[in-house]
Amino acid sequence: MLQGLTGIHLVIILGIVLLLFGATKLPALAKGLGQSINVFKKEMGTDDGKKTGAASTDGTANAAPVQQPTAQYPSSNGVQEPVVNPGPSTQPNSDSRSL
């Protein structure tokens, strides 16, 4: 698609952009484009290793990792071990209202 694009083509495109937007608007346009790209990368989770202050202070980084259940395979001695399926843990409700 862009195999035939040479240096002269890029100069012509740059000239057209300068005529359309003007030299004074280009820095603001580039800044807005850069901010949009950074927001997009942040939302995609590939912010090139950069962490924002808000992400590190919300407490999710210090949360304990969730342990995933492992697959149970039959043992080699012929005795089948029971499979334990851990259900969701429930904590007692601290709100003690009597109905």
PDB file of N, CA and C in Angstrom:
ATOM      1  N   MET A   1       0.822  -1.175   0.000  1.00  0.00           N
ATOM      2  CA  MET A   1       0.000   0.000   0.000  1.00  0.00           C
ATOM      3  C   MET A   1       0.877   1.253   0.000  1.00  0.00           C
ATOM      4  N   LEU A   2       1.888   1.314   0.845  1.00  0.00           N
ATOM      5  CA  LEU A   2       2.754   2.488   0.905  1.00  0.00           C
ATOM      6  C   LEU A   2       4.148   2.184   0.370  1.00  0.00           C
ATOM      7  N   GLN A   3       4.294   1.184  -0.482  1.00  0.00           N
ATOM      8  CA  GLN A   3       5.609   0.811  -0.985  1.00  0.00           C
ATOM      9  C   GLN A   3       6.188   1.879  -1.906  1.00  0.00           C
ATOM     10  N   GLY A   4       5.367   2.586  -2.647  1.00  0.00           N
ATOM     11  CA  GLY A   4       5.843   3.579  -3.596  1.00  0.00           C
ATOM     12  C   GLY A   4       6.027   4.962  -2.983  1.00  0.00           C
ATOM     13  N   LEU A   5       5.875   5.095  -1.670  1.00  0.00           N
ATOM     14  CA  LEU A   5       5.990   6.386  -1.000  1.00  0.00           C
ATOM     15  C   LEU A   5       7.458   6.747  -0.826  1.00  0.00           C
ATOM     16  N   THR A   6       7.877   7.854  -1.427  1.00  0.00           N
ATOM     17  CA  THR A   6       9.277   8.283  -1.351  1.00  0.00           C
ATOM     18  C   THR A   6       9.375   9.577  -0.554  1.00  0.00           C
ATOM     19  N   GLY A   7      10.578  10.108  -0.457  1.00  0.00           N
ATOM     20  CA  GLY A   7      10.819  11.328   0.301  1.00  0.00           C
ATOM     21  C   GLY A   7      10.080  12.531  -0.238  1.00  0.00           C
ATOM     22  N   ILE A   8      10.006  12.635  -1.558  1.00  0.00           N
ATOM     23  CA  ILE A   8       9.309  13.776  -2.161  1.00  0.00           C
ATOM     24  C   ILE A   8       7.813  13.729  -1.847  1.00  0.00           C
ATOM     25  N   HIS A   9       7.260  12.531  -1.769  1.00  0.00           N
ATOM     26  CA  HIS A   9       5.850  12.396  -1.414  1.00  0.00           C
ATOM     27  C   HIS A   9       5.605  12.883   0.018  1.00  0.00           C
ATOM     28  N   LEU A  10       6.524  12.546   0.916  1.00  0.00           N
ATOM     29  CA  LEU A  10       6.377  12.990   2.303  1.00  0.00           C
ATOM     30  C   LEU A  10       6.475  14.508   2.420  1.00  0.00           C
ATOM     31  N   VAL A  11       7.345  15.123   1.627  1.00  0.00           N
ATOM     32  CA  VAL A  11       7.472  16.583   1.632  1.00  0.00           C
ATOM     33  C   VAL A  11       6.183  17.224   1.126  1.00  0.00           C
ATOM     34  N   ILE A  12       5.598  16.662   0.100  1.00  0.00           N
ATOM     35  CA  ILE A  12       4.337  17.192  -0.439  1.00  0.00           C
ATOM     36  C   ILE A  12       3.217  17.060   0.594  1.00  0.00           C
ATOM     37  N   ILE A  13       3.143  15.918   1.262  1.00  0.00           N
ATOM     38  CA  ILE A  13       2.117  15.714   2.292  1.00  0.00           C
ATOM     39  C   ILE A  13       2.316  16.704   3.436  1.00  0.00           C
ATOM     40  N   LEU A  14       3.572  16.927   3.851  1.00  0.00           N
ATOM     41  CA  LEU A  14       3.863  17.888   4.910  1.00  0.00           C
ATOM     42  C   LEU A  14       3.452  19.301   4.497  1.00  0.00           C
ATOM     43  N   GLY A  15       3.695  19.661   3.246  1.00  0.00           N
ATOM     44  CA  GLY A  15       3.285  20.976   2.746  1.00  0.00           C
ATOM     45  C   GLY A  15       1.784  21.150   2.767  1.00  0.00           C
ATOM     46  N   ILE A  16       1.050  20.121   2.388  1.00  0.00           N
ATOM     47  CA  ILE A  16      -0.417  20.189   2.403  1.00  0.00           C
ATOM     48  C   ILE A  16      -0.929  20.339   3.833  1.00  0.00           C
ATOM     49  N   VAL A  17      -0.323  19.603   4.764  1.00  0.00           N
ATOM     50  CA  VAL A  17      -0.725  19.709   6.171  1.00  0.00           C
ATOM     51  C   VAL A  17      -0.458  21.113   6.698  1.00  0.00           C
ATOM     52  N   LEU A  18       0.693  21.698   6.320  1.00  0.00           N
ATOM     53  CA  LEU A  18       1.000  23.070   6.741  1.00  0.00           C
ATOM     54  C   LEU A  18      -0.010  24.066   6.188  1.00  0.00           C
ATOM     55  N   LEU A  19      -0.424  23.869   4.944  1.00  0.00           N
ATOM     56  CA  LEU A  19      -1.405  24.771   4.347  1.00  0.00           C
ATOM     57  C   LEU A  19      -2.778  24.634   5.001  1.00  0.00           C
ATOM     58  N   LEU A  20      -3.157  23.410   5.347  1.00  0.00           N
ATOM     59  CA  LEU A  20      -4.476  23.191   5.936  1.00  0.00           C
ATOM     60  C   LEU A  20      -4.568  23.704   7.370  1.00  0.00           C
ATOM     61  N   PHE A  21      -3.582  23.388   8.185  1.00  0.00           N
ATOM     62  CA  PHE A  21      -3.667  23.693   9.606  1.00  0.00           C
ATOM     63  C   PHE A  21      -2.907  24.947  10.014  1.00  0.00           C
ATOM     64  N   GLY A  22      -1.902  25.338   9.280  1.00  0.00           N
ATOM     65  CA  GLY A  22      -1.095  26.492   9.655  1.00  0.00           C
ATOM     66  C   GLY A  22      -0.001  26.090  10.633  1.00  0.00           C
ATOM     67  N   ALA A  23       1.094  26.848  10.612  1.00  0.00           N
ATOM     68  CA  ALA A  23       2.252  26.506  11.438  1.00  0.00           C
ATOM     69  C   ALA A  23       1.984  26.713  12.920  1.00  0.00           C
ATOM     70  N   THR A  24       1.061  27.606  13.268  1.00  0.00           N
ATOM     71  CA  THR A  24       0.803  27.865  14.685  1.00  0.00           C
ATOM     72  C   THR A  24      -0.036  26.779  15.337  1.00  0.00           C
ATOM     73  N   LYS A  25      -0.835  26.063  14.571  1.00  0.00           N
ATOM     74  CA  LYS A  25      -1.708  25.031  15.123  1.00  0.00           C
ATOM     75  C   LYS A  25      -1.028  23.665  15.217  1.00  0.00           C
ATOM     76  N   LEU A  26       0.064  23.465  14.491  1.00  0.00           N
ATOM     77  CA  LEU A  26       0.686  22.142  14.461  1.00  0.00           C
ATOM     78  C   LEU A  26       1.216  21.674  15.817  1.00  0.00           C
ATOM     79  N   PRO A  27       1.877  22.505  16.647  1.00  0.00           N
ATOM     80  CA  PRO A  27       2.323  22.006  17.957  1.00  0.00           C
ATOM     81  C   PRO A  27       1.168  21.543  18.846  1.00  0.00           C
ATOM     82  N   ALA A  28       0.067  22.284  18.841  1.00  0.00           N
ATOM     83  CA  ALA A  28      -1.095  21.882  19.640  1.00  0.00           C
ATOM     84  C   ALA A  28      -1.698  20.592  19.099  1.00  0.00           C
ATOM     85  N   LEU A  29      -1.708  20.460  17.777  1.00  0.00           N
ATOM     86  CA  LEU A  29      -2.224  19.246  17.158  1.00  0.00           C
ATOM     87  C   LEU A  29      -1.364  18.039  17.518  1.00  0.00           C
ATOM     88  N   ALA A  30      -0.044  18.214  17.489  1.00  0.00           N
ATOM     89  CA  ALA A  30       0.872  17.125  17.833  1.00  0.00           C
ATOM     90  C   ALA A  30       0.752  16.758  19.311  1.00  0.00           C
ATOM     91  N   LYS A  31       0.574  17.754  20.174  1.00  0.00           N
ATOM     92  CA  LYS A  31       0.424  17.490  21.606  1.00  0.00           C
ATOM     93  C   LYS A  31      -0.850  16.688  21.868  1.00  0.00           C
ATOM     94  N   GLY A  32      -1.937  17.082  21.237  1.00  0.00           N
ATOM     95  CA  GLY A  32      -3.195  16.354  21.393  1.00  0.00           C
ATOM     96  C   GLY A  32      -3.100  14.930  20.884  1.00  0.00           C
ATOM     97  N   LEU A  33      -2.393  14.750  19.770  1.00  0.00           N
ATOM     98  CA  LEU A  33      -2.208  13.409  19.222  1.00  0.00           C
ATOM     99  C   LEU A  33      -1.375  12.548  20.168  1.00  0.00           C
ATOM    100  N   GLY A  34      -0.324  13.137  20.737  1.00  0.00           N
ATOM    101  CA  GLY A  34       0.517  12.397  21.682  1.00  0.00           C
ATOM    102  C   GLY A  34      -0.235  11.999  22.935  1.00  0.00           C
ATOM    103  N   GLN A  35      -1.063  12.893  23.454  1.00  0.00           N
ATOM    104  CA  GLN A  35      -1.865  12.571  24.630  1.00  0.00           C
ATOM    105  C   GLN A  35      -2.873  11.478  24.322  1.00  0.00           C
ATOM    106  N   SER A  36      -3.452  11.518  23.144  1.00  0.00           N
ATOM    107  CA  SER A  36      -4.407  10.479  22.751  1.00  0.00           C
ATOM    108  C   SER A  36      -3.731   9.123  22.654  1.00  0.00           C
ATOM    109  N   ILE A  37      -2.526   9.093  22.122  1.00  0.00           N
ATOM    110  CA  ILE A  37      -1.785   7.831  22.014  1.00  0.00           C
ATOM    111  C   ILE A  37      -1.450   7.299  23.397  1.00  0.00           C
ATOM    112  N   ASN A  38      -1.037   8.183  24.325  1.00  0.00           N
ATOM    113  CA  ASN A  38      -0.719   7.744  25.682  1.00  0.00           C
ATOM    114  C   ASN A  38      -1.940   7.182  26.396  1.00  0.00           C
ATOM    115  N   VAL A  39      -3.100   7.815  26.223  1.00  0.00           N
ATOM    116  CA  VAL A  39      -4.326   7.306  26.833  1.00  0.00           C
ATOM    117  C   VAL A  39      -4.678   5.949  26.241  1.00  0.00           C
ATOM    118  N   PHE A  40      -4.530   5.813  24.938  1.00  0.00           N
ATOM    119  CA  PHE A  40      -4.823   4.535  24.283  1.00  0.00           C
ATOM    120  C   PHE A  40      -3.907   3.437  24.804  1.00  0.00           C
ATOM    121  N   LYS A  41      -2.609   3.729  24.925  1.00  0.00           N
ATOM    122  CA  LYS A  41      -1.666   2.733  25.441  1.00  0.00           C
ATOM    123  C   LYS A  41      -1.984   2.373  26.882  1.00  0.00           C
ATOM    124  N   LYS A  42      -2.371   3.359  27.670  1.00  0.00           N
ATOM    125  CA  LYS A  42      -2.709   3.103  29.069  1.00  0.00           C
ATOM    126  C   LYS A  42      -3.914   2.178  29.162  1.00  0.00           C
ATOM    127  N   GLU A  43      -4.911   2.425  28.341  1.00  0.00           N
ATOM    128  CA  GLU A  43      -6.104   1.590  28.350  1.00  0.00           C
ATOM    129  C   GLU A  43      -5.820   0.182  27.832  1.00  0.00           C
ATOM    130  N   MET A  44      -4.886   0.055  26.930  1.00  0.00           N
ATOM    131  CA  MET A  44      -4.539  -1.261  26.398  1.00  0.00           C
ATOM    132  C   MET A  44      -3.600  -2.017  27.325  1.00  0.00           C
ATOM    133  N   GLY A  45      -3.056  -1.358  28.330  1.00  0.00           N
ATOM    134  CA  GLY A  45      -2.179  -2.027  29.277  1.00  0.00           C
ATOM    135  C   GLY A  45      -0.748  -2.151  28.805  1.00  0.00           C
ATOM    136  N   THR A  46      -0.375  -1.452  27.763  1.00  0.00           N
ATOM    137  CA  THR A  46       0.998  -1.496  27.271  1.00  0.00           C
ATOM    138  C   THR A  46       1.573  -0.098  27.297  1.00  0.00           C
ATOM    139  N   ASP A  47       1.758   0.436  28.492  1.00  0.00           N
ATOM    140  CA  ASP A  47       2.257   1.802  28.653  1.00  0.00           C
ATOM    141  C   ASP A  47       3.774   1.819  28.718  1.00  0.00           C
ATOM    142  N   ASP A  48       4.443   0.870  28.075  1.00  0.00           N
ATOM    143  CA  ASP A  48       5.898   0.778  28.001  1.00  0.00           C
ATOM    144  C   ASP A  48       6.548   0.763  29.378  1.00  0.00           C
ATOM    145  N   GLY A  49       5.932   0.115  30.356  1.00  0.00           N
ATOM    146  CA  GLY A  49       6.515  -0.021  31.677  1.00  0.00           C
ATOM    147  C   GLY A  49       6.318   1.170  32.580  1.00  0.00           C
ATOM    148  N   LYS A  50       5.674   2.227  32.118  1.00  0.00           N
ATOM    149  CA  LYS A  50       5.456   3.412  32.941  1.00  0.00           C
ATOM    150  C   LYS A  50       4.224   3.191  33.809  1.00  0.00           C
ATOM    151  N   LYS A  51       4.327   3.582  35.057  1.00  0.00           N
ATOM    152  CA  LYS A  51       3.190   3.494  35.969  1.00  0.00           C
ATOM    153  C   LYS A  51       2.818   4.898  36.406  1.00  0.00           C
ATOM    154  N   THR A  52       1.527   5.167  36.475  1.00  0.00           N
ATOM    155  CA  THR A  52       1.094   6.466  36.954  1.00  0.00           C
ATOM    156  C   THR A  52       0.974   6.422  38.465  1.00  0.00           C
ATOM    157  N   GLY A  53       1.001   7.573  39.093  1.00  0.00           N
ATOM    158  CA  GLY A  53       0.911   7.640  40.544  1.00  0.00           C
ATOM    159  C   GLY A  53      -0.426   7.133  41.051  1.00  0.00           C
ATOM    160  N   ALA A  54      -1.491   7.365  40.313  1.00  0.00           N
ATOM    161  CA  ALA A  54      -2.809   6.932  40.742  1.00  0.00           C
ATOM    162  C   ALA A  54      -2.924   5.417  40.733  1.00  0.00           C
ATOM    163  N   ALA A  55      -2.273   4.768  39.810  1.00  0.00           N
ATOM    164  CA  ALA A  55      -2.365   3.315  39.732  1.00  0.00           C
ATOM    165  C   ALA A  55      -1.643   2.652  40.890  1.00  0.00           C
ATOM    166  N   SER A  56      -0.567   3.254  41.386  1.00  0.00           N
ATOM    167  CA  SER A  56       0.180   2.629  42.466  1.00  0.00           C
ATOM    168  C   SER A  56      -0.393   2.967  43.830  1.00  0.00           C
ATOM    169  N   THR A  57      -1.238   3.989  43.945  1.00  0.00           N
ATOM    170  CA  THR A  57      -1.775   4.362  45.240  1.00  0.00           C
ATOM    171  C   THR A  57      -3.185   3.871  45.480  1.00  0.00           C
ATOM    172  N   ASP A  58      -3.809   3.220  44.523  1.00  0.00           N
ATOM    173  CA  ASP A  58      -5.175   2.774  44.729  1.00  0.00           C
ATOM    174  C   ASP A  58      -5.268   1.487  45.530  1.00  0.00           C
ATOM    175  N   GLY A  59      -4.147   0.849  45.855  1.00  0.00           N
ATOM    176  CA  GLY A  59      -4.151  -0.326  46.706  1.00  0.00           C
ATOM    177  C   GLY A  59      -4.277  -1.637  45.963  1.00  0.00           C
ATOM    178  N   THR A  60      -4.527  -1.623  44.687  1.00  0.00           N
ATOM    179  CA  THR A  60      -4.662  -2.879  43.965  1.00  0.00           C
ATOM    180  C   THR A  60      -3.327  -3.548  43.741  1.00  0.00           C
ATOM    181  N   ALA A  61      -2.242  -2.787  43.768  1.00  0.00           N
ATOM    182  CA  ALA A  61      -0.929  -3.380  43.551  1.00  0.00           C
ATOM    183  C   ALA A  61      -0.491  -4.207  44.753  1.00  0.00           C
ATOM    184  N   ASN A  62      -1.009  -3.892  45.950  1.00  0.00           N
ATOM    185  CA  ASN A  62      -0.619  -4.601  47.153  1.00  0.00           C
ATOM    186  C   ASN A  62      -1.583  -5.719  47.509  1.00  0.00           C
ATOM    187  N   ALA A  63      -2.619  -5.934  46.722  1.00  0.00           N
ATOM    188  CA  ALA A  63      -3.590  -6.975  47.013  1.00  0.00           C
ATOM    189  C   ALA A  63      -2.967  -8.350  46.827  1.00  0.00           C
ATOM    190  N   ALA A  64      -3.442  -9.305  47.616  1.00  0.00           N
ATOM    191  CA  ALA A  64      -2.917 -10.664  47.526  1.00  0.00           C
ATOM    192  C   ALA A  64      -3.371 -11.302  46.219  1.00  0.00           C
ATOM    193  N   PRO A  65      -2.498 -12.047  45.566  1.00  0.00           N
ATOM    194  CA  PRO A  65      -2.898 -12.691  44.314  1.00  0.00           C
ATOM    195  C   PRO A  65      -3.929 -13.784  44.571  1.00  0.00           C
ATOM    196  N   VAL A  66      -4.832 -13.950  43.636  1.00  0.00           N
ATOM    197  CA  VAL A  66      -5.872 -14.958  43.740  1.00  0.00           C
ATOM    198  C   VAL A  66      -5.311 -16.284  43.256  1.00  0.00           C
ATOM    199  N   GLN A  67      -5.470 -17.323  44.078  1.00  0.00           N
ATOM    200  CA  GLN A  67      -4.957 -18.637  43.703  1.00  0.00           C
ATOM    201  C   GLN A  67      -5.997 -19.353  42.858  1.00  0.00           C
ATOM    202  N   GLN A  68      -5.584 -19.786  41.687  1.00  0.00           N
ATOM    203  CA  GLN A  68      -6.470 -20.495  40.782  1.00  0.00           C
ATOM    204  C   GLN A  68      -6.478 -21.976  41.139  1.00  0.00           C
ATOM    205  N   PRO A  69      -7.626 -22.644  41.044  1.00  0.00           N
ATOM    206  CA  PRO A  69      -7.655 -24.078  41.319  1.00  0.00           C
ATOM    207  C   PRO A  69      -6.856 -24.839  40.268  1.00  0.00           C
ATOM    208  N   THR A  70      -6.177 -25.862  40.709  1.00  0.00           N
ATOM    209  CA  THR A  70      -5.369 -26.661  39.796  1.00  0.00           C
ATOM    210  C   THR A  70      -6.163 -27.867  39.322  1.00  0.00           C
ATOM    211  N   ALA A  71      -5.796 -28.369  38.175  1.00  0.00           N
ATOM    212  CA  ALA A  71      -6.471 -29.541  37.615  1.00  0.00           C
ATOM    213  C   ALA A  71      -6.057 -30.780  38.393  1.00  0.00           C
ATOM    214  N   GLN A  72      -7.008 -31.674  38.622  1.00  0.00           N
ATOM    215  CA  GLN A  72      -6.739 -32.913  39.346  1.00  0.00           C
ATOM    216  C   GLN A  72      -6.606 -34.050  38.342  1.00  0.00           C
ATOM    217  N   TYR A  73      -5.499 -34.749  38.404  1.00  0.00           N
ATOM    218  CA  TYR A  73      -5.263 -35.883  37.527  1.00  0.00           C
ATOM    219  C   TYR A  73      -5.275 -37.155  38.358  1.00  0.00           C
ATOM    220  N   PRO A  74      -5.704 -38.269  37.779  1.00  0.00           N
ATOM    221  CA  PRO A  74      -5.702 -39.521  38.533  1.00  0.00           C
ATOM    222  C   PRO A  74      -4.275 -39.904  38.925  1.00  0.00           C
ATOM    223  N   SER A  75      -4.151 -40.442  40.137  1.00  0.00           N
ATOM    224  CA  SER A  75      -2.826 -40.842  40.600  1.00  0.00           C
ATOM    225  C   SER A  75      -2.420 -42.153  39.941  1.00  0.00           C
ATOM    226  N   SER A  76      -1.134 -42.413  39.975  1.00  0.00           N
ATOM    227  CA  SER A  76      -0.617 -43.593  39.286  1.00  0.00           C
ATOM    228  C   SER A  76      -0.788 -44.874  40.093  1.00  0.00           C
ATOM    229  N   ASN A  77      -1.186 -44.794  41.382  1.00  0.00           N
ATOM    230  CA  ASN A  77      -1.295 -46.008  42.186  1.00  0.00           C
ATOM    231  C   ASN A  77      -2.669 -46.657  42.098  1.00  0.00           C
ATOM    232  N   GLY A  78      -3.585 -46.137  41.323  1.00  0.00           N
ATOM    233  CA  GLY A  78      -4.878 -46.761  41.115  1.00  0.00           C
ATOM    234  C   GLY A  78      -5.937 -46.293  42.093  1.00  0.00           C
ATOM    235  N   VAL A  79      -5.562 -45.597  43.163  1.00  0.00           N
ATOM    236  CA  VAL A  79      -6.521 -45.094  44.131  1.00  0.00           C
ATOM    237  C   VAL A  79      -6.891 -43.676  43.728  1.00  0.00           C
ATOM    238  N   GLN A  80      -8.176 -43.469  43.582  1.00  0.00           N
ATOM    239  CA  GLN A  80      -8.619 -42.149  43.157  1.00  0.00           C
ATOM    240  C   GLN A  80      -8.770 -41.256  44.381  1.00  0.00           C
ATOM    241  N   GLU A  81      -8.108 -40.109  44.329  1.00  0.00           N
ATOM    242  CA  GLU A  81      -8.180 -39.163  45.433  1.00  0.00           C
ATOM    243  C   GLU A  81      -9.401 -38.274  45.242  1.00  0.00           C
ATOM    244  N   PRO A  82     -10.010 -37.838  46.337  1.00  0.00           N
ATOM    245  CA  PRO A  82     -11.185 -36.969  46.201  1.00  0.00           C
ATOM    246  C   PRO A  82     -10.791 -35.606  45.642  1.00  0.00           C
ATOM    247  N   VAL A  83     -11.671 -35.077  44.824  1.00  0.00           N
ATOM    248  CA  VAL A  83     -11.441 -33.767  44.227  1.00  0.00           C
ATOM    249  C   VAL A  83     -12.179 -32.744  45.078  1.00  0.00           C
ATOM    250  N   VAL A  84     -11.451 -31.754  45.539  1.00  0.00           N
ATOM    251  CA  VAL A  84     -12.038 -30.712  46.371  1.00  0.00           C
ATOM    252  C   VAL A  84     -12.261 -29.490  45.498  1.00  0.00           C
ATOM    253  N   ASN A  85     -13.500 -29.056  45.428  1.00  0.00           N
ATOM    254  CA  ASN A  85     -13.844 -27.872  44.652  1.00  0.00           C
ATOM    255  C   ASN A  85     -14.121 -26.743  45.627  1.00  0.00           C
ATOM    256  N   PRO A  86     -13.162 -25.835  45.796  1.00  0.00           N
ATOM    257  CA  PRO A  86     -13.391 -24.755  46.763  1.00  0.00           C
ATOM    258  C   PRO A  86     -14.440 -23.783  46.249  1.00  0.00           C
ATOM    259  N   GLY A  87     -15.452 -23.558  47.060  1.00  0.00           N
ATOM    260  CA  GLY A  87     -16.501 -22.619  46.703  1.00  0.00           C
ATOM    261  C   GLY A  87     -16.115 -21.216  47.128  1.00  0.00           C
ATOM    262  N   PRO A  88     -16.944 -20.271  46.824  1.00  0.00           N
ATOM    263  CA  PRO A  88     -16.632 -18.897  47.238  1.00  0.00           C
ATOM    264  C   PRO A  88     -16.719 -18.780  48.756  1.00  0.00           C
ATOM    265  N   SER A  89     -15.756 -18.111  49.323  1.00  0.00           N
ATOM    266  CA  SER A  89     -15.747 -17.950  50.769  1.00  0.00           C
ATOM    267  C   SER A  89     -16.706 -16.835  51.142  1.00  0.00           C
ATOM    268  N   THR A  90     -17.469 -17.076  52.190  1.00  0.00           N
ATOM    269  CA  THR A  90     -18.400 -16.064  52.666  1.00  0.00           C
ATOM    270  C   THR A  90     -17.959 -15.616  54.039  1.00  0.00           C
ATOM    271  N   GLN A  91     -18.035 -14.332  54.263  1.00  0.00           N
ATOM    272  CA  GLN A  91     -17.680 -13.778  55.553  1.00  0.00           C
ATOM    273  C   GLN A  91     -18.958 -13.341  56.245  1.00  0.00           C
ATOM    274  N   PRO A  92     -18.969 -13.438  57.561  1.00  0.00           N
ATOM    275  CA  PRO A  92     -20.187 -13.019  58.272  1.00  0.00           C
ATOM    276  C   PRO A  92     -20.439 -11.538  58.057  1.00  0.00           C
ATOM    277  N   ASN A  93     -21.695 -11.211  57.968  1.00  0.00           N
ATOM    278  CA  ASN A  93     -22.095  -9.836  57.725  1.00  0.00           C
ATOM    279  C   ASN A  93     -21.904  -9.030  59.002  1.00  0.00           C
ATOM    280  N   SER A  94     -21.176  -7.927  58.921  1.00  0.00           N
ATOM    281  CA  SER A  94     -20.929  -7.106  60.103  1.00  0.00           C
ATOM    282  C   SER A  94     -22.139  -6.244  60.451  1.00  0.00           C
ATOM    283  N   ASP A  95     -23.078  -6.158  59.546  1.00  0.00           N
ATOM    284  CA  ASP A  95     -24.290  -5.387  59.792  1.00  0.00           C
ATOM    285  C   ASP A  95     -25.278  -6.273  60.537  1.00  0.00           C
ATOM    286  N   SER A  96     -25.469  -6.027  61.821  1.00  0.00           N
ATOM    287  CA  SER A  96     -26.327  -6.898  62.636  1.00  0.00           C
ATOM    288  C   SER A  96     -27.681  -6.235  62.850  1.00  0.00           C
ATOM    289  N   ARG A  97     -28.511  -6.308  61.833  1.00  0.00           N
ATOM    290  CA  ARG A  97     -29.872  -5.792  61.940  1.00  0.00           C
ATOM    291  C   ARG A  97     -30.808  -6.940  62.285  1.00  0.00           C
ATOM    292  N   SER A  98     -31.723  -6.697  63.159  1.00  0.00           N
ATOM    293  CA  SER A  98     -32.716  -7.728  63.464  1.00  0.00           C
ATOM    294  C   SER A  98     -34.008  -7.375  62.752  1.00  0.00           C
ATOM    295  N   LEU A  99     -34.607  -8.354  62.111  1.00  0.00           N
ATOM    296  CA  LEU A  99     -35.825  -8.111  61.337  1.00  0.00           C
ATOM    297  C   LEU A  99     -37.032  -8.473  62.110  1.00  0.00           C
TER     298      LEU A  99
END
